[in-house]
mmCIF file of C-alpha atoms in Angstrom:
data_model
loop_
_atom_site.group_PDB
_atom_site.id
_atom_site.type_symbol
_atom_site.label_atom_id
_atom_site.label_comp_id
_atom_site.label_asym_id
_atom_site.label_seq_id
_atom_site.Cartn_x
_atom_site.Cartn_y
_atom_site.Cartn_z
ATOM 1 C CA ASP A 1 14.438 5.396 -1.659
ATOM 2 C CA SER A 2 12.102 4.744 1.117
ATOM 3 C CA GLY A 3 14.244 3.536 3.206
ATOM 4 C CA VAL A 4 12.831 0.309 3.364
ATOM 5 C CA THR A 5 14.297 -2.962 1.714
ATOM 6 C CA GLN A 6 13.513 -6.166 0.628
ATOM 7 C CA THR A 7 14.886 -9.524 -0.252
ATOM 8 C CA PRO A 8 15.066 -10.927 -3.045
ATOM 9 C CA LYS A 9 13.173 -8.737 -5.875
ATOM 10 C CA HIS A 10 12.393 -11.401 -7.952
ATOM 11 C CA LEU A 11 11.515 -15.439 -5.831
ATOM 12 C CA ILE A 12 10.252 -18.254 -8.524
ATOM 13 C CA THR A 13 9.748 -21.306 -6.977
ATOM 14 C CA ALA A 14 7.389 -24.659 -7.506
ATOM 15 C CA THR A 15 3.971 -25.384 -6.310
ATOM 16 C CA GLY A 16 4.318 -27.097 -2.573
ATOM 17 C CA GLN A 17 7.624 -25.254 -2.020
ATOM 18 C CA ARG A 18 8.364 -23.028 1.071
ATOM 19 C CA VAL A 19 9.911 -19.187 0.716
ATOM 20 C CA THR A 20 10.846 -16.693 2.729
ATOM 21 C CA LEU A 21 10.826 -12.996 2.417
ATOM 22 C CA ARG A 22 12.722 -10.788 4.303
ATOM 23 C CA CYS A 23 12.504 -7.155 5.370
ATOM 24 C CA SER A 24 13.883 -4.220 6.352
ATOM 25 C CA PRO A 25 12.171 -1.426 7.720
ATOM 26 C CA ARG A 26 13.107 2.682 7.553
ATOM 27 C CA SER A 27 15.930 3.150 10.351
ATOM 28 C CA GLY A 28 14.017 4.306 13.544
ATOM 29 C CA ASP A 29 11.035 2.299 12.567
ATOM 30 C CA LEU A 30 9.550 0.013 14.944
ATOM 31 C CA SER A 31 6.278 -1.666 13.130
ATOM 32 C CA VAL A 32 6.313 -3.620 10.137
ATOM 33 C CA TYR A 33 3.313 -4.585 7.845
ATOM 34 C CA TRP A 34 2.864 -7.294 5.506
ATOM 35 C CA TYR A 35 0.882 -6.829 2.415
ATOM 36 C CA GLN A 36 0.149 -8.932 -0.634
ATOM 37 C CA GLN A 37 -0.739 -7.519 -4.341
ATOM 38 C CA SER A 38 -2.615 -9.874 -6.908
ATOM 39 C CA LEU A 39 -4.450 -8.949 -10.173
ATOM 40 C CA ASP A 40 -7.100 -10.581 -8.567
ATOM 41 C CA GLN A 41 -7.427 -9.593 -4.875
ATOM 42 C CA GLY A 42 -6.025 -6.671 -5.649
ATOM 43 C CA LEU A 43 -3.395 -5.007 -1.781
ATOM 44 C CA GLN A 44 -4.448 -6.870 1.383
ATOM 45 C CA PHE A 45 -2.938 -6.364 4.161
ATOM 46 C CA LEU A 46 -1.581 -9.751 6.142
ATOM 47 C CA ILE A 47 0.062 -9.075 8.902
ATOM 48 C CA GLN A 48 1.619 -6.242 11.242
ATOM 49 C CA TYR A 49 4.420 -6.604 13.823
ATOM 50 C CA TYR A 50 5.692 -3.984 15.905
ATOM 51 C CA ASN A 51 8.203 -4.161 18.099
ATOM 52 C CA GLY A 52 8.813 -7.681 17.576
ATOM 53 C CA GLU A 53 4.844 -8.368 18.670
ATOM 54 C CA GLU A 54 2.381 -9.096 16.696
ATOM 55 C CA ARG A 55 -0.242 -6.538 16.307
ATOM 56 C CA ALA A 56 -3.330 -6.906 13.665
ATOM 57 C CA LYS A 57 -3.508 -9.767 11.715
ATOM 58 C CA GLY A 58 -5.534 -9.293 8.050
ATOM 59 C CA ASN A 59 -6.476 -11.921 5.365
ATOM 60 C CA ILE A 60 -3.622 -13.963 5.443
ATOM 61 C CA LEU A 61 -3.803 -17.184 5.268
ATOM 62 C CA GLU A 62 -2.896 -20.109 7.835
ATOM 63 C CA ARG A 63 0.375 -21.311 5.307
ATOM 64 C CA PHE A 64 1.793 -18.057 6.002
ATOM 65 C CA SER A 65 3.973 -17.173 8.970
ATOM 66 C CA ALA A 66 5.806 -14.042 10.158
ATOM 67 C CA GLN A 67 8.008 -13.087 12.383
ATOM 68 C CA GLN A 68 9.982 -9.716 13.377
ATOM 69 C CA PHE A 69 13.163 -10.396 15.173
ATOM 70 C CA PRO A 70 14.887 -8.096 18.121
ATOM 71 C CA ASP A 71 16.892 -6.342 15.103
ATOM 72 C CA LEU A 72 13.446 -5.566 13.939
ATOM 73 C CA HIS A 73 13.859 -6.879 10.489
ATOM 74 C CA SER A 74 10.365 -9.349 9.964
ATOM 75 C CA GLU A 75 10.726 -12.091 7.835
ATOM 76 C CA LEU A 76 7.728 -13.271 6.044
ATOM 77 C CA ASN A 77 7.826 -17.029 5.236
ATOM 78 C CA LEU A 78 5.204 -18.512 2.794
ATOM 79 C CA SER A 79 4.566 -22.437 2.785
ATOM 80 C CA SER A 80 3.227 -25.591 0.597
ATOM 81 C CA LEU A 81 2.822 -22.240 -2.341
ATOM 82 C CA GLU A 82 0.226 -22.711 -4.504
ATOM 83 C CA LEU A 83 -0.052 -21.058 -7.802
ATOM 84 C CA GLY A 84 -2.861 -18.547 -6.535
ATOM 85 C CA ASP A 85 0.171 -17.721 -3.906
ATOM 86 C CA SER A 86 1.923 -15.694 -6.932
ATOM 87 C CA ALA A 87 1.937 -11.755 -6.490
ATOM 88 C CA LEU A 88 3.928 -8.950 -5.348
ATOM 89 C CA TYR A 89 4.569 -8.842 -1.599
ATOM 90 C CA PHE A 90 5.262 -5.386 0.172
ATOM 91 C CA CYS A 91 6.643 -4.629 3.427
ATOM 92 C CA ALA A 92 6.225 -1.431 4.841
ATOM 93 C CA SER A 93 7.167 0.523 7.922
ATOM 94 C CA SER A 94 6.108 2.932 10.220
ATOM 95 C CA ALA A 95 7.462 4.846 12.598
ATOM 96 C CA ARG A 96 4.932 4.027 15.984
ATOM 97 C CA ASP A 97 2.431 1.474 16.409
ATOM 98 C CA SER A 98 -0.575 4.074 15.376
ATOM 99 C CA ALA A 99 1.739 6.043 13.437
ATOM 100 C CA ARG A 100 -0.271 7.188 10.028
ATOM 101 C CA ASP A 101 2.218 7.596 7.905
ATOM 102 C CA GLN A 102 3.772 3.805 6.151
ATOM 103 C CA PHE A 103 6.788 3.294 3.990
ATOM 104 C CA PHE A 104 6.784 0.830 1.908
ATOM 105 C CA GLY A 105 9.739 -1.433 0.137
ATOM 106 C CA PRO A 106 9.782 -2.527 -3.952
ATOM 107 C CA GLY A 107 8.365 -5.723 -3.107
ATOM 108 C CA THR A 108 9.513 -9.056 -3.669
ATOM 109 C CA ARG A 109 7.520 -10.525 -6.794
ATOM 110 C CA LEU A 110 6.987 -14.363 -6.209
ATOM 111 C CA THR A 111 6.127 -16.252 -9.112
ATOM 112 C CA VAL A 112 4.646 -19.825 -8.134
ATOM 113 C CA LEU A 113 4.909 -22.297 -10.872
ATOM 114 C CA GLY B 1 -16.062 -3.727 7.182
ATOM 115 C CA ASP B 2 -13.544 -0.875 5.439
ATOM 116 C CA SER B 3 -14.192 -0.286 2.026
ATOM 117 C CA VAL B 4 -12.343 2.063 -0.638
ATOM 118 C CA THR B 5 -13.849 2.528 -4.066
ATOM 119 C CA GLN B 6 -12.005 4.642 -6.871
ATOM 120 C CA MET B 7 -12.184 4.845 -10.903
ATOM 121 C CA GLU B 8 -11.258 1.941 -12.764
ATOM 122 C CA GLY B 9 -8.901 2.649 -15.496
ATOM 123 C CA PRO B 10 -6.912 3.174 -17.578
ATOM 124 C CA VAL B 11 -7.437 6.790 -17.438
ATOM 125 C CA THR B 12 -5.400 8.058 -20.740
ATOM 126 C CA LEU B 13 -4.537 11.702 -20.810
ATOM 127 C CA SER B 14 -2.562 14.851 -23.138
ATOM 128 C CA GLU B 15 -0.047 16.222 -21.469
ATOM 129 C CA GLU B 16 -1.414 19.533 -19.756
ATOM 130 C CA ALA B 17 -4.638 17.409 -19.365
ATOM 131 C CA PHE B 18 -6.558 17.881 -16.197
ATOM 132 C CA LEU B 19 -6.751 14.497 -13.961
ATOM 133 C CA THR B 20 -9.567 13.672 -11.617
ATOM 134 C CA ILE B 21 -9.570 10.425 -9.961
ATOM 135 C CA ASN B 22 -12.134 9.505 -8.102
ATOM 136 C CA CYS B 23 -12.314 7.448 -4.701
ATOM 137 C CA THR B 24 -15.040 7.194 -2.587
ATOM 138 C CA TYR B 25 -14.877 5.389 0.867
ATOM 139 C CA THR B 26 -16.869 3.108 3.406
ATOM 140 C CA ALA B 27 -15.734 3.322 7.463
ATOM 141 C CA THR B 28 -16.678 3.465 10.711
ATOM 142 C CA GLY B 29 -15.967 7.218 12.878
ATOM 143 C CA TYR B 30 -13.219 9.248 10.991
ATOM 144 C CA PRO B 31 -10.687 7.500 9.251
ATOM 145 C CA SER B 32 -7.065 8.677 7.567
ATOM 146 C CA LEU B 33 -7.060 9.181 4.075
ATOM 147 C CA PHE B 34 -3.968 8.361 2.208
ATOM 148 C CA TRP B 35 -3.353 8.862 -1.865
ATOM 149 C CA TYR B 36 -0.583 6.321 -3.160
ATOM 150 C CA VAL B 37 1.181 5.876 -6.610
ATOM 151 C CA GLN B 38 3.285 3.569 -7.849
ATOM 152 C CA TYR B 39 5.232 3.905 -10.939
ATOM 153 C CA PRO B 40 6.304 1.062 -13.330
ATOM 154 C CA GLY B 41 8.227 -1.565 -11.275
ATOM 155 C CA GLU B 42 8.536 0.318 -8.310
ATOM 156 C CA GLY B 43 6.837 -0.188 -4.788
ATOM 157 C CA LEU B 44 4.122 2.450 -3.569
ATOM 158 C CA GLN B 45 5.026 6.019 -2.675
ATOM 159 C CA LEU B 46 3.009 7.828 -0.471
ATOM 160 C CA LEU B 47 1.717 10.829 -2.068
ATOM 161 C CA LEU B 48 -0.798 12.866 -0.091
ATOM 162 C CA LYS B 49 -2.462 12.313 3.088
ATOM 163 C CA ALA B 50 -6.064 14.060 5.026
ATOM 164 C CA THR B 51 -6.331 13.098 8.943
ATOM 165 C CA LYS B 52 -9.891 15.229 9.423
ATOM 166 C CA ALA B 53 -12.445 16.212 7.445
ATOM 167 C CA ASP B 54 -12.327 19.029 5.361
ATOM 168 C CA ASP B 55 -8.091 19.388 5.178
ATOM 169 C CA LYS B 56 -6.557 18.973 1.972
ATOM 170 C CA GLY B 57 -3.377 17.452 1.344
ATOM 171 C CA SER B 58 -1.310 18.120 -1.342
ATOM 172 C CA ASN B 59 1.847 17.469 -2.949
ATOM 173 C CA LYS B 60 4.037 17.918 -6.546
ATOM 174 C CA GLY B 61 0.954 19.375 -7.771
ATOM 175 C CA PHE B 62 -1.553 17.081 -6.676
ATOM 176 C CA GLU B 63 -4.365 18.087 -4.478
ATOM 177 C CA ALA B 64 -7.209 15.999 -2.515
ATOM 178 C CA THR B 65 -10.058 17.480 -0.306
ATOM 179 C CA TYR B 66 -11.408 15.033 2.654
ATOM 180 C CA ARG B 67 -14.784 15.565 2.619
ATOM 181 C CA LYS B 68 -16.699 13.606 4.806
ATOM 182 C CA GLU B 69 -20.352 14.470 3.671
ATOM 183 C CA THR B 70 -19.478 12.879 0.155
ATOM 184 C CA THR B 71 -17.186 10.064 2.109
ATOM 185 C CA SER B 72 -14.903 10.975 -1.354
ATOM 186 C CA PHE B 73 -11.365 11.838 -1.174
ATOM 187 C CA HIS B 74 -10.972 12.514 -5.125
ATOM 188 C CA LEU B 75 -7.253 13.215 -6.886
ATOM 189 C CA GLU B 76 -6.663 16.177 -9.279
ATOM 190 C CA LYS B 77 -4.242 17.957 -10.661
ATOM 191 C CA GLY B 78 -4.326 20.988 -13.324
ATOM 192 C CA SER B 79 -1.763 20.239 -15.774
ATOM 193 C CA VAL B 80 -0.189 16.080 -15.776
ATOM 194 C CA GLN B 81 2.969 15.034 -17.361
ATOM 195 C CA VAL B 82 4.538 12.198 -18.745
ATOM 196 C CA SER B 83 6.211 10.914 -15.434
ATOM 197 C CA ASP B 84 2.981 11.129 -13.945
ATOM 198 C CA SER B 85 2.220 7.841 -15.899
ATOM 199 C CA ALA B 86 1.851 5.372 -12.888
ATOM 200 C CA VAL B 87 -1.211 3.340 -10.666
ATOM 201 C CA TYR B 88 -2.705 5.745 -8.225
ATOM 202 C CA PHE B 89 -3.952 4.055 -4.653
ATOM 203 C CA CYS B 90 -6.237 5.651 -2.555
ATOM 204 C CA ALA B 91 -6.392 3.941 0.834
ATOM 205 C CA LEU B 92 -7.833 4.667 4.052
ATOM 206 C CA ARG B 93 -6.721 4.030 7.709
ATOM 207 C CA GLU B 94 -9.324 3.787 10.722
ATOM 208 C CA ALA B 95 -8.741 5.688 13.522
ATOM 209 C CA ALA B 96 -8.078 3.216 16.076
ATOM 210 C CA GLY B 97 -6.351 0.950 13.589
ATOM 211 C CA ASN B 98 -3.042 0.023 12.029
ATOM 212 C CA LYS B 99 -3.717 -1.582 8.405
ATOM 213 C CA LEU B 100 -4.492 0.251 5.237
ATOM 214 C CA THR B 101 -7.073 -0.469 3.182
ATOM 215 C CA PHE B 102 -6.067 0.213 -0.281
ATOM 216 C CA GLY B 103 -8.803 0.458 -3.525
ATOM 217 C CA GLY B 104 -8.892 -1.310 -6.585
ATOM 218 C CA GLY B 105 -6.090 0.938 -8.330
ATOM 219 C CA THR B 106 -6.057 3.410 -11.268
ATOM 220 C CA ARG B 107 -4.088 3.308 -13.794
ATOM 221 C CA VAL B 108 -3.290 6.624 -15.753
ATOM 222 C CA LEU B 109 -1.609 7.156 -19.244
ATOM 223 C CA VAL B 110 0.146 10.581 -19.650
ATOM 224 C CA LYS B 111 0.618 10.724 -23.856
ATOM 225 C CA PRO B 112 2.935 13.545 -25.470
#
């Protein structure tokens, strides 16, 4: 158990809908990262927040957004969902902005029908 | 940009066999290198890491050495067990960056 929690574990929805994925970092960690794992794209970095502020952006679609709240939990919002958004979404956390070790949550499996 | 290339699987082995998973990378500067493991139905777990050239990371019988001259970080284990069946990911993090860049993953299946 990494100490990073993600909810829900599974999510099934329809095209065009909007969903919110939630992540709670390890106790004391200030940085949260979101990754997408899909069959065709592999594991890709989406976005990082540090202590409430966006720190780095990767291959994140404009339909996707994220935020980190004062209690340090983070939410990833996915809108206008398409079939291709079906994937496993991981959250990871680290102690500091530049900490080398990232600890991953169990993931949220999103299925878009 | 940064990239990580690792051997495609699946790799099928018998228990107690020797395991090698090749990983090479392209990056500017001196990245940190990682191996993560993903057991069925679970998230990624950090297996080992190395932060500078010639460093050797080790954990649970697995080892990998950071080779700057060959830009490689191959994972090895001398005697695998059925419980080592998983997907293994090689990853790098640039010295000045935050994100992890992953290889495509290598599925390993160990048969009794």
